[in-house]
Coordinates of N, CA and C in Angstrom, one line a residue:
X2 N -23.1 72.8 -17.8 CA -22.5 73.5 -16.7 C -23.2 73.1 -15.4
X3 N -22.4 72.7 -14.5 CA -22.7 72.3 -12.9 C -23.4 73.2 -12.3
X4 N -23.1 74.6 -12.1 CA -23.6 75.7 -11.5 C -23.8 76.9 -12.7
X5 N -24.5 78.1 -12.2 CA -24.7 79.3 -12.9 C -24.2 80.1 -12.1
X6 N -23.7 81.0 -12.9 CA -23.0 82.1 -12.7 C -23.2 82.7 -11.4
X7 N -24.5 83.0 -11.7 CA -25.2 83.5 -10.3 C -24.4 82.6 -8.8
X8 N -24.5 81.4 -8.9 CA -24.4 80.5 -8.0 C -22.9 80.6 -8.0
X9 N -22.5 80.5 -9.1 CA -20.4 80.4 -8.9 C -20.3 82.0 -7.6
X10 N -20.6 83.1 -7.6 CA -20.6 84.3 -7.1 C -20.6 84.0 -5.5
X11 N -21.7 83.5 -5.5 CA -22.1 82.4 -4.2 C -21.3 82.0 -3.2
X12 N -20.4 80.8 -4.5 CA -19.9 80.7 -3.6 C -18.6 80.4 -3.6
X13 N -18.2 81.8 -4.4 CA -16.5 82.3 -4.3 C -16.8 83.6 -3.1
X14 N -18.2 83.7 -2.9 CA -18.4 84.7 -1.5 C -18.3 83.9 -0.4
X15 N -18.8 82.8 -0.7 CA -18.6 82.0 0.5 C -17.2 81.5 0.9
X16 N -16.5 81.0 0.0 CA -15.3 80.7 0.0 C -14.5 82.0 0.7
X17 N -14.7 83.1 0.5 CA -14.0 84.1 0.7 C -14.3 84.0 2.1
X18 N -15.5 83.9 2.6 CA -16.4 83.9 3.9 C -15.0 82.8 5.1
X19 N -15.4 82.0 4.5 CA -14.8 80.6 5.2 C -13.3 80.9 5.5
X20 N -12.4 81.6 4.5 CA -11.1 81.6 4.3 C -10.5 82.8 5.5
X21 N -11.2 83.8 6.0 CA -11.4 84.6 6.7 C -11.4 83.8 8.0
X22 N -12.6 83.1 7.9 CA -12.7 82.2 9.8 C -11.7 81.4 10.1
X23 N -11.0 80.7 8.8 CA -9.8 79.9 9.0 C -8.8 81.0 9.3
X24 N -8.3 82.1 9.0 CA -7.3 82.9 9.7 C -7.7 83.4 10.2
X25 N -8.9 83.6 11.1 CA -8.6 84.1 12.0 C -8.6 83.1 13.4
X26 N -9.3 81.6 13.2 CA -9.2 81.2 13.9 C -7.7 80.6 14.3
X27 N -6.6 80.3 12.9 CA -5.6 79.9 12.7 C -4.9 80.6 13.6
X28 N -5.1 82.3 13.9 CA -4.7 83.6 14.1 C -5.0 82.5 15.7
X29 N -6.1 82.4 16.2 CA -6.4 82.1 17.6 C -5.2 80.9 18.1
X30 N -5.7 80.0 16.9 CA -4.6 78.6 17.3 C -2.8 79.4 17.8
X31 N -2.9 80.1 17.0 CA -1.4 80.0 17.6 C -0.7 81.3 18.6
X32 N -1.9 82.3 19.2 CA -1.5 83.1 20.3 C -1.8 81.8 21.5
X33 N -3.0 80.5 21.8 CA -2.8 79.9 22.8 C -1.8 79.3 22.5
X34 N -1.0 78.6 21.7 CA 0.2 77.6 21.4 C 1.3 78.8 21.7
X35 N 1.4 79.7 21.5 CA 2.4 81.0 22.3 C 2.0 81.2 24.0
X36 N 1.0 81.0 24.1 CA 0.5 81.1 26.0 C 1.5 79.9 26.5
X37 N 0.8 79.0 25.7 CA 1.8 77.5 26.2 C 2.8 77.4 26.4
X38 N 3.5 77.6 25.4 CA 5.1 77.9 25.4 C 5.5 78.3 26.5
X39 N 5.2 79.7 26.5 CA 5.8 80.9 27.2 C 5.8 79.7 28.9
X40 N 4.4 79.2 29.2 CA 4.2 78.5 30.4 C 5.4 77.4 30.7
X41 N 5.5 76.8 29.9 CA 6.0 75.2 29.6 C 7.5 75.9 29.9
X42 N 7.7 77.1 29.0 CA 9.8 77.8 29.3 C 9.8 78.7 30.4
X43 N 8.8 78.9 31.1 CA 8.9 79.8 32.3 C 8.4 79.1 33.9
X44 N 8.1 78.0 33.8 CA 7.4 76.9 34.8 C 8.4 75.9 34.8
X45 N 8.9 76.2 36.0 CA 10.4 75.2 36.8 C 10.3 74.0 36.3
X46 N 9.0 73.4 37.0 CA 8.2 72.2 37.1 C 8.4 71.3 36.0
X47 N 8.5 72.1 34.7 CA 8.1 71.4 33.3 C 9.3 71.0 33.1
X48 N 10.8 71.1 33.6 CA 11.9 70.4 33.1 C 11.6 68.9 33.3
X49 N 12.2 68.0 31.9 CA 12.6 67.5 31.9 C 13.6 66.5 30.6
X50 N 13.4 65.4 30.8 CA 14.7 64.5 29.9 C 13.4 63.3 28.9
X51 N 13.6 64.0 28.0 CA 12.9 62.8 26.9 C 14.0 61.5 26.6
X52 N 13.0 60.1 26.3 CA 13.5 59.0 26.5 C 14.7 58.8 25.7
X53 N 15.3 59.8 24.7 CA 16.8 59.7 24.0 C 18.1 60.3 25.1
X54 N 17.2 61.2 26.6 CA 18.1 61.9 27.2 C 18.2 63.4 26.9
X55 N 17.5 63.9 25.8 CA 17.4 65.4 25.8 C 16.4 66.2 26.6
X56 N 16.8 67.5 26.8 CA 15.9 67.8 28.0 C 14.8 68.4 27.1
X57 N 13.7 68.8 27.6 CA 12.2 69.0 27.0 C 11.8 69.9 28.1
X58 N 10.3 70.3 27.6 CA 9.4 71.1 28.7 C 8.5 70.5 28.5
X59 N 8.1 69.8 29.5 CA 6.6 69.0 29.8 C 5.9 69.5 30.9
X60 N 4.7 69.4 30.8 CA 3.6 69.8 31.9 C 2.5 68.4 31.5
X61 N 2.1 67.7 32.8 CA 0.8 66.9 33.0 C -0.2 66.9 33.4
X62 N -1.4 67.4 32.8 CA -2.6 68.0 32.7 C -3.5 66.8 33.5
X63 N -5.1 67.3 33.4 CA -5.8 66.5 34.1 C -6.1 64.8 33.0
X64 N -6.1 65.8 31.4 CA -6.5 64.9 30.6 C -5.7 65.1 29.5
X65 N -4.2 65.7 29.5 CA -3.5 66.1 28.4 C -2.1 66.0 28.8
X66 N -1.3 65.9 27.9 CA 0.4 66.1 28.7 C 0.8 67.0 26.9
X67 N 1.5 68.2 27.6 CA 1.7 69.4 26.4 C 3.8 69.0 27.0
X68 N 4.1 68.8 25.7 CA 5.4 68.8 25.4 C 6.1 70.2 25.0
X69 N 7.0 70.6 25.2 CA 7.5 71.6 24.0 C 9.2 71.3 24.4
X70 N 9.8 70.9 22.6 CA 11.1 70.2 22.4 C 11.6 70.8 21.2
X71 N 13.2 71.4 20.9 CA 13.5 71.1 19.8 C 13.8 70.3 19.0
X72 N 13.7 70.7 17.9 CA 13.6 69.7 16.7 C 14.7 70.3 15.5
X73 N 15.6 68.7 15.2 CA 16.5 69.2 14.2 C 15.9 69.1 12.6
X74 N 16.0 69.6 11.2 CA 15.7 69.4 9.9 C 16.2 69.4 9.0
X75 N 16.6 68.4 8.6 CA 17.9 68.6 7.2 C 17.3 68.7 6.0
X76 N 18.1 70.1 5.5 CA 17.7 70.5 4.6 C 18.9 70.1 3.3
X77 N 18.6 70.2 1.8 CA 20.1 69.5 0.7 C 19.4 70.5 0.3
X78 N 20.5 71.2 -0.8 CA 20.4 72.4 -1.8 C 20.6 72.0 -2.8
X79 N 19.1 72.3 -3.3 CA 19.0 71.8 -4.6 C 20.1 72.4 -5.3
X80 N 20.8 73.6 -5.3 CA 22.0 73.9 -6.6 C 23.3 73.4 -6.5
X81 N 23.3 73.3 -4.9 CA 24.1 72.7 -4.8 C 24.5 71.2 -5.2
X82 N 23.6 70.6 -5.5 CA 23.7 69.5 -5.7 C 23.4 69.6 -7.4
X83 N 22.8 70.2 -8.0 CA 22.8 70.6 -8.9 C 24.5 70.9 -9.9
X84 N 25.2 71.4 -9.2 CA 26.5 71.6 -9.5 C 27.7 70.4 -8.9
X85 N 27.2 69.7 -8.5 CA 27.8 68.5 -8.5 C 27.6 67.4 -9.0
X86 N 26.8 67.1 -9.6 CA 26.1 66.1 -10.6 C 26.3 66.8 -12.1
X87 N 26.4 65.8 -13.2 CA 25.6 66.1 -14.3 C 24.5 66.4 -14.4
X88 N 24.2 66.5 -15.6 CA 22.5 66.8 -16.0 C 21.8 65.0 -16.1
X89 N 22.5 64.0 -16.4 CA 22.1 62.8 -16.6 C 21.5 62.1 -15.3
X90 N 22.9 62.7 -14.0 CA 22.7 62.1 -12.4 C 21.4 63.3 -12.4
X91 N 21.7 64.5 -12.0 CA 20.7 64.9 -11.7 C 19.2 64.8 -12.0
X92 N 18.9 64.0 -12.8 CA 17.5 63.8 -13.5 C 17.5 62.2 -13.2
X93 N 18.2 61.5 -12.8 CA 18.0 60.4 -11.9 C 17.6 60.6 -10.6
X94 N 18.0 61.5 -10.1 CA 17.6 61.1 -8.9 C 15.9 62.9 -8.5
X95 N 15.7 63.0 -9.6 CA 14.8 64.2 -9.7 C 13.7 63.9 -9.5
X96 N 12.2 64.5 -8.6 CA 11.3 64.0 -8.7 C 10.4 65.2 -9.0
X97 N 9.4 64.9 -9.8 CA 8.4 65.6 -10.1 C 6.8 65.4 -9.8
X98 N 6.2 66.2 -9.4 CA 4.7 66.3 -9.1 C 3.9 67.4 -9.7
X99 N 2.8 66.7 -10.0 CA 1.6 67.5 -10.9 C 0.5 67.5 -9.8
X100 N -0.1 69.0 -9.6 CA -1.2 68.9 -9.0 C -2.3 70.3 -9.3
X101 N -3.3 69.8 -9.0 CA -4.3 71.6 -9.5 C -4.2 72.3 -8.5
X102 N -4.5 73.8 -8.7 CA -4.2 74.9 -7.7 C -5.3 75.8 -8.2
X103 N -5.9 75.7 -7.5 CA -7.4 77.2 -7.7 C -6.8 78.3 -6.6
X104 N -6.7 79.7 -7.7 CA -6.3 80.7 -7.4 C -7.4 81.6 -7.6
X105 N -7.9 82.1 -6.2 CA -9.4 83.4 -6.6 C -8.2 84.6 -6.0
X106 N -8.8 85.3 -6.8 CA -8.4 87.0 -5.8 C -9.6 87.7 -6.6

């Protein structure tokens, strides 16, 4: 055995410890990335045209340039596509991944 019990306690406390400062810092990261926004859609200044010709909200800092743009994401449904293939196409073109997942509560 790597560790004793004692020690596992440790540091599924600590883990618990750490998992807490990541949300709450996470919690921090995204009320300034909300400040920003709000600046970048309410600041005249920040219009403008990204190099495809879409318009954006930019601001140019002393040592930073903060963008904010939408973004399109194509999504395929798996049933749907599911129902238009066989079982033979659909397992051609299917991909699978294996990975470990540690679950504490």
């Amino acid at each position: 055995m790597c560790m004793t019990k004692s020690e596992l306690e440790k540091k599924v406390a600590e883990l618990r410890s750490l998992k807490a400062l990541k949300e709450e810092t996470e919690s921090g990261i995204r009320e300034a990335e909300r400040a920003i926004i709000e600046f970048l859609n309410e600041t005249e200044e920040c219009e403008a045209i990204d190099n495809k010709g879409k318009p954006i909200r930019q601001y140019i800092g002393t040592d930073y340039k903060a963008t904010y743009s939408m973004q399109t994401r194509e999504n395929i449904s798996k049933e749907a596509v599911k129902n238009l293939l066989n079982e033979e196409q659909f397992a051609s073109v299917r991909t699978e991944s294996t990975f470990g997942v540690l679950r504490i509560k």
